[in-house]
Short mmCIF file of C-alpha atoms in Angstrom, two decimals:
data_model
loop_
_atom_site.label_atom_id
_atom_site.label_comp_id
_atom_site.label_asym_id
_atom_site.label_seq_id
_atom_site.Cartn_x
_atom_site.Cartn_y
_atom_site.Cartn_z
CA UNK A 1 85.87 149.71 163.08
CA UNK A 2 84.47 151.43 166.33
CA UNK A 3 86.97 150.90 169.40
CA UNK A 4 86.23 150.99 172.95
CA UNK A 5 88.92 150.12 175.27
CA UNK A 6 88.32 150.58 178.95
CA UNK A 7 90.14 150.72 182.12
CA UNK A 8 90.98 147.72 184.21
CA UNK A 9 89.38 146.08 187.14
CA UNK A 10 89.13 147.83 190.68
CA UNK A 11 88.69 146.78 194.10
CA UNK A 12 87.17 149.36 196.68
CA UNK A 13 86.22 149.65 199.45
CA UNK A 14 82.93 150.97 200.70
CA UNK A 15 82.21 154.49 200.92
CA UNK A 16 85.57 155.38 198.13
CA UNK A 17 85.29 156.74 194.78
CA UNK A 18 86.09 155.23 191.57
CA UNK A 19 87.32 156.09 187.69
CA UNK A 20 86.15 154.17 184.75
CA UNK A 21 88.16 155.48 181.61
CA UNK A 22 86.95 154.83 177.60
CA UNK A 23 89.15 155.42 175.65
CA UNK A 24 87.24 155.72 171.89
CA UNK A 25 88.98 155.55 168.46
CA UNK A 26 88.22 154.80 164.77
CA UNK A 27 85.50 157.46 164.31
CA UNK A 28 84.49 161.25 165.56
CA UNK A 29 84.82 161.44 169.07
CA UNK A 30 82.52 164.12 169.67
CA UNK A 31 79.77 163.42 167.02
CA UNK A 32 78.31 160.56 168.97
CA UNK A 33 76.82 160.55 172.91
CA UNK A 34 78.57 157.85 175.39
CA UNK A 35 76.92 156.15 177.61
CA UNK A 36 77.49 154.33 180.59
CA UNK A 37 76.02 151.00 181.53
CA UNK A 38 76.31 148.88 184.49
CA UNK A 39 75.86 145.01 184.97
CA UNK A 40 76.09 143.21 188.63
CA UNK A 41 76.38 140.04 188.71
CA UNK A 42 73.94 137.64 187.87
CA UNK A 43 71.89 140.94 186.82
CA UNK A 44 70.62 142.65 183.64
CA UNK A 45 71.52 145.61 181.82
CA UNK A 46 71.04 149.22 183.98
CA UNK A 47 71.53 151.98 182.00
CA UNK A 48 72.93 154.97 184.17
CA UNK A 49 73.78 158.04 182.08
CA UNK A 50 75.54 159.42 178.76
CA UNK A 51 77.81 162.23 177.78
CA UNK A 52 77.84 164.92 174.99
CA UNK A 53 81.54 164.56 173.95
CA UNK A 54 81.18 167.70 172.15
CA UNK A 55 79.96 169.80 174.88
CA UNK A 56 80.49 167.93 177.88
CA UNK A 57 76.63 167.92 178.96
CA UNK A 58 75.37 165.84 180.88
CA UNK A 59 72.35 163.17 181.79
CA UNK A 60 72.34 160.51 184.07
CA UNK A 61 68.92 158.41 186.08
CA UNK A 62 68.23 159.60 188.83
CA UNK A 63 69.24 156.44 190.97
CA UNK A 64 72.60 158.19 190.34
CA UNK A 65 72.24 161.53 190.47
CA UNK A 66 74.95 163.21 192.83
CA UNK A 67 76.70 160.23 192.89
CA UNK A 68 77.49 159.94 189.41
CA UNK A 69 80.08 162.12 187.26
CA UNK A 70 80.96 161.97 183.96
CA UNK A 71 83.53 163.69 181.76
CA UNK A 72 85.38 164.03 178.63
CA UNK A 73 88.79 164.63 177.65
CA UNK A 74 88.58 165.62 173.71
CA UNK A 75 92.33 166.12 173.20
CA UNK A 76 92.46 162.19 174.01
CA UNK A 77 89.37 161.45 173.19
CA UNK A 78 88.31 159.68 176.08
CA UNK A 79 85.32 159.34 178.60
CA UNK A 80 85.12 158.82 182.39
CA UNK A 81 82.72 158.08 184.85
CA UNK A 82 83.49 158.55 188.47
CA UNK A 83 81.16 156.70 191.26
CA UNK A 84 81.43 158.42 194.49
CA UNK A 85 80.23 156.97 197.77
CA UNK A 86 80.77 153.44 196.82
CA UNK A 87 78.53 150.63 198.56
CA UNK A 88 78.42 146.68 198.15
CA UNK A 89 75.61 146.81 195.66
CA UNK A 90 77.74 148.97 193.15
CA UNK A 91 79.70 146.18 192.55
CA UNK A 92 79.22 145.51 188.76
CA UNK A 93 80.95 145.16 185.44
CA UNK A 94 80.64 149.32 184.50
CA UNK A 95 80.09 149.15 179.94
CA UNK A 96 81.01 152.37 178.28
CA UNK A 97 78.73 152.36 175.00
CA UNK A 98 78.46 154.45 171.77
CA UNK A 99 75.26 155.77 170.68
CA UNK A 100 74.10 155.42 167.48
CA UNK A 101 71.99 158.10 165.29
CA UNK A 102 69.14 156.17 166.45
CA UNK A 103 69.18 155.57 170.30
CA UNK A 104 70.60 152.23 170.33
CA UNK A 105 74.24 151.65 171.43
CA UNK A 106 76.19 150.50 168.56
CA UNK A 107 79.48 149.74 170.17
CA UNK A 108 80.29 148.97 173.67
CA UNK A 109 83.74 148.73 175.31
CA UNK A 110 84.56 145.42 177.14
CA UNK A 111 83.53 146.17 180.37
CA UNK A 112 85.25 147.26 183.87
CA UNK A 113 84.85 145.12 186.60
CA UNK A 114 84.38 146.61 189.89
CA UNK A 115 83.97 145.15 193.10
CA UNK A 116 83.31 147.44 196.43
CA UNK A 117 84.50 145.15 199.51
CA UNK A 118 85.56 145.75 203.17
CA UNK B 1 58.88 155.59 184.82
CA UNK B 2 58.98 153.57 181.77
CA UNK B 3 59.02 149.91 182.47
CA UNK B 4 60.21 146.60 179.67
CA UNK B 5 58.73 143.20 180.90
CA UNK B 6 60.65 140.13 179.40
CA UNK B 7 60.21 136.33 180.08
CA UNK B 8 63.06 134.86 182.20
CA UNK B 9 63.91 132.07 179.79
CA UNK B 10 62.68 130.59 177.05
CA UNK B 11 64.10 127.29 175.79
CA UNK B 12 64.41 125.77 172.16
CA UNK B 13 65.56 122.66 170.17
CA UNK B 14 67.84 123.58 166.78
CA UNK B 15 66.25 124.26 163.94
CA UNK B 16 63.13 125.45 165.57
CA UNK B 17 62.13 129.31 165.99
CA UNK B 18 62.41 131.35 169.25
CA UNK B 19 60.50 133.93 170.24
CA UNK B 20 61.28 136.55 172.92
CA UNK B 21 58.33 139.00 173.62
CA UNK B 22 59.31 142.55 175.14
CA UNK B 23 56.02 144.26 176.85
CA UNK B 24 55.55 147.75 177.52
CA UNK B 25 53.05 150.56 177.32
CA UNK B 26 52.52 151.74 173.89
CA UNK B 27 55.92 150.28 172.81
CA UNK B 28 54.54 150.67 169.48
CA UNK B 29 55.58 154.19 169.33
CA UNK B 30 58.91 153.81 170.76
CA UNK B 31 61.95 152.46 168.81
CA UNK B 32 62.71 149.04 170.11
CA UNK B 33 66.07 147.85 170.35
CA UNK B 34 67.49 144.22 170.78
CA UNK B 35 70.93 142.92 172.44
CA UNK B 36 72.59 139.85 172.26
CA UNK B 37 74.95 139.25 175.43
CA UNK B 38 76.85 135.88 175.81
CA UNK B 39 78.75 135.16 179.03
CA UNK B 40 81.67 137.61 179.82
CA UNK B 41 80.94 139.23 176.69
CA UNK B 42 79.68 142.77 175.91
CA UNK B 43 76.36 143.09 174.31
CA UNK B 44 76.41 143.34 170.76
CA UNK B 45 72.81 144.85 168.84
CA UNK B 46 71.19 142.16 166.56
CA UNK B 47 68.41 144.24 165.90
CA UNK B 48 67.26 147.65 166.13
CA UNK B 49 64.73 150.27 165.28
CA UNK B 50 62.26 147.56 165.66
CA UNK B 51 63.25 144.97 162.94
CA UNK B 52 66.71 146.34 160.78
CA UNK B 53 69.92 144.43 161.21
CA UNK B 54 73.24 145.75 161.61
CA UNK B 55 75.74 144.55 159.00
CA UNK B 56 76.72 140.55 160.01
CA UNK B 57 73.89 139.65 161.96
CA UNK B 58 72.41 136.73 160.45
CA UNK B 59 68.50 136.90 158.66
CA UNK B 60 67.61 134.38 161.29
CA UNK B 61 67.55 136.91 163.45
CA UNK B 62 64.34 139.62 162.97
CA UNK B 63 62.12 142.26 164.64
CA UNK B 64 58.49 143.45 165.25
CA UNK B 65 56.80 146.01 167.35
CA UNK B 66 53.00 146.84 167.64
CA UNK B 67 50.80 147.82 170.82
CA UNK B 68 52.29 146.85 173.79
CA UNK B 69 54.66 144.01 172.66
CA UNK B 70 57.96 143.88 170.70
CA UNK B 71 59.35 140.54 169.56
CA UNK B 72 62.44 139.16 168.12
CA UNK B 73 62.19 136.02 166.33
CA UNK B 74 65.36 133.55 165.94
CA UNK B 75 64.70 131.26 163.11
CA UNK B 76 66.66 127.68 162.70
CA UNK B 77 67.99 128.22 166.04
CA UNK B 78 71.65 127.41 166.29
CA UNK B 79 73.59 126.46 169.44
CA UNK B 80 75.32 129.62 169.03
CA UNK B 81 72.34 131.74 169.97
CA UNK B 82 72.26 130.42 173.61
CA UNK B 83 72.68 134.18 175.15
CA UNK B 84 70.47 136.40 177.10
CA UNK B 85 68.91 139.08 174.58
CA UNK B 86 68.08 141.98 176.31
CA UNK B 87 65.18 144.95 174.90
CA UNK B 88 66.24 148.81 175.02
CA UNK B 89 63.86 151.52 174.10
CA UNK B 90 64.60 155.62 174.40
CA UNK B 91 61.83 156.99 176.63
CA UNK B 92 61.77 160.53 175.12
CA UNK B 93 59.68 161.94 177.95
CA UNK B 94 62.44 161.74 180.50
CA UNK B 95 65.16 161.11 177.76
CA UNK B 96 65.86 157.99 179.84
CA UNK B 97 67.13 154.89 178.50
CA UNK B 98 65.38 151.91 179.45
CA UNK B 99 66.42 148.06 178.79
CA UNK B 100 64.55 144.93 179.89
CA UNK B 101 65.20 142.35 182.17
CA UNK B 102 66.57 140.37 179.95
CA UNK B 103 65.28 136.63 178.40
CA UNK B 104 68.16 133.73 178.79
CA UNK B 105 67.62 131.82 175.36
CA UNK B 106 68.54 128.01 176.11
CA UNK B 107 69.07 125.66 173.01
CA UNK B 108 68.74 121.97 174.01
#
């Protein structure tokens, strides 16, 4: 069974950076993109970005890009996103997700709540 | 870029069918994937690649894609359906991942 466990909640304030953590077990770490997948409140699904666990590459939308960084540690097999330059309307449960061999997102962690307030 | 359209709500008795529409350009060539999300709960995939099932997701629950419309189909609705399902398709010309608004199933 597929296991996503992320970070806790965070409160910001605007203009700071934060770290989401997923930390992925039960299957090859680095045989299967993460992606990362926001949800403010009251709001649907945005999809923001994914990872190559395997060689660290990179994608993200372009809503995000320069704000947006996302890493992997193999050795603990666990993904991060970082949000830099944080503003009220970043405030949003942040979903790390596994992707399938077919595009869709198989498993998702529970979700890290973050809320950016002065 | 690519754009999902989704009804805001649709609303059904149990026992009936519900059917949530996903409308794009040419979805029919794109893989159409379908989410299940239940308040303060994670989505969870109920169907993807257009109509397959992951293991434990009931039969009630099944897919089609032609044109420019997608739909899943919940037969003999159950109170435990009342989510908002959500459609996700790979746009492979900007290897963007798109999902719909989402459609808030309500069973009376």
């Amino acid at each position: 069974q597929v296991h996503l466990v992320q970070s806790g909640a965070e409160v910001k304030k605007p203009g700071a950076s934060v770290r989401v953590s997923c930390k992925a077990s039960q299957y090859t770490f680095i045989d299967s993109y993460i992606h990362w997948v926001r949800q403010a409140p009251g709001h649907g699904l945005e999809w923001m970005g994914w990872i190559d666990p395997n060689t660290g590459g990179t994608h993200c939308a372009q809503k995000f890009q320069g704000r947006v960084n996302m890493t992997r540690d193999t050795s603990i097999t666990t993904a991060s996103l970082e949000v830099s330059g944080l503003q009220s309307d970043d405030t949003a449960v942040y979903y790390c997700a596994k992707e399938s061999t077919t595009t869709f997102f198989d498993s998702w962690g529970q979700g890290s709540l973050v809320i950016v307030s002065s | 870029s690519y754009v999902l359209t989704q009804s805001p709500s649709v609303s059904v008795a149990p026992g009936q069918t519900a059917t949530i529409t996903c409308g794009g350009n040419n979805i029919g060539s794109k893989s159409v994937h379908w989410y299940q999300q239940k308040p303060g709960q994670a989505p969870v995939v109920v169907v993807y690649d257009d109509s397959d099932r992951p293991s434990g997701i009931p039969e009630r629950f099944s897919g089609s894609n032609s044109g420019n419309t997608a739909t899943l189909t919940i037969s003999r609705v159950e109170a435990g359906d009342e989510a908002d399902y959500y459609c996700q398709v790979w746009d492979s010309a900007t290897d963007l991942y798109v999902f719909g608004v989402g459609t808030k199933v309500t069973v009376l």
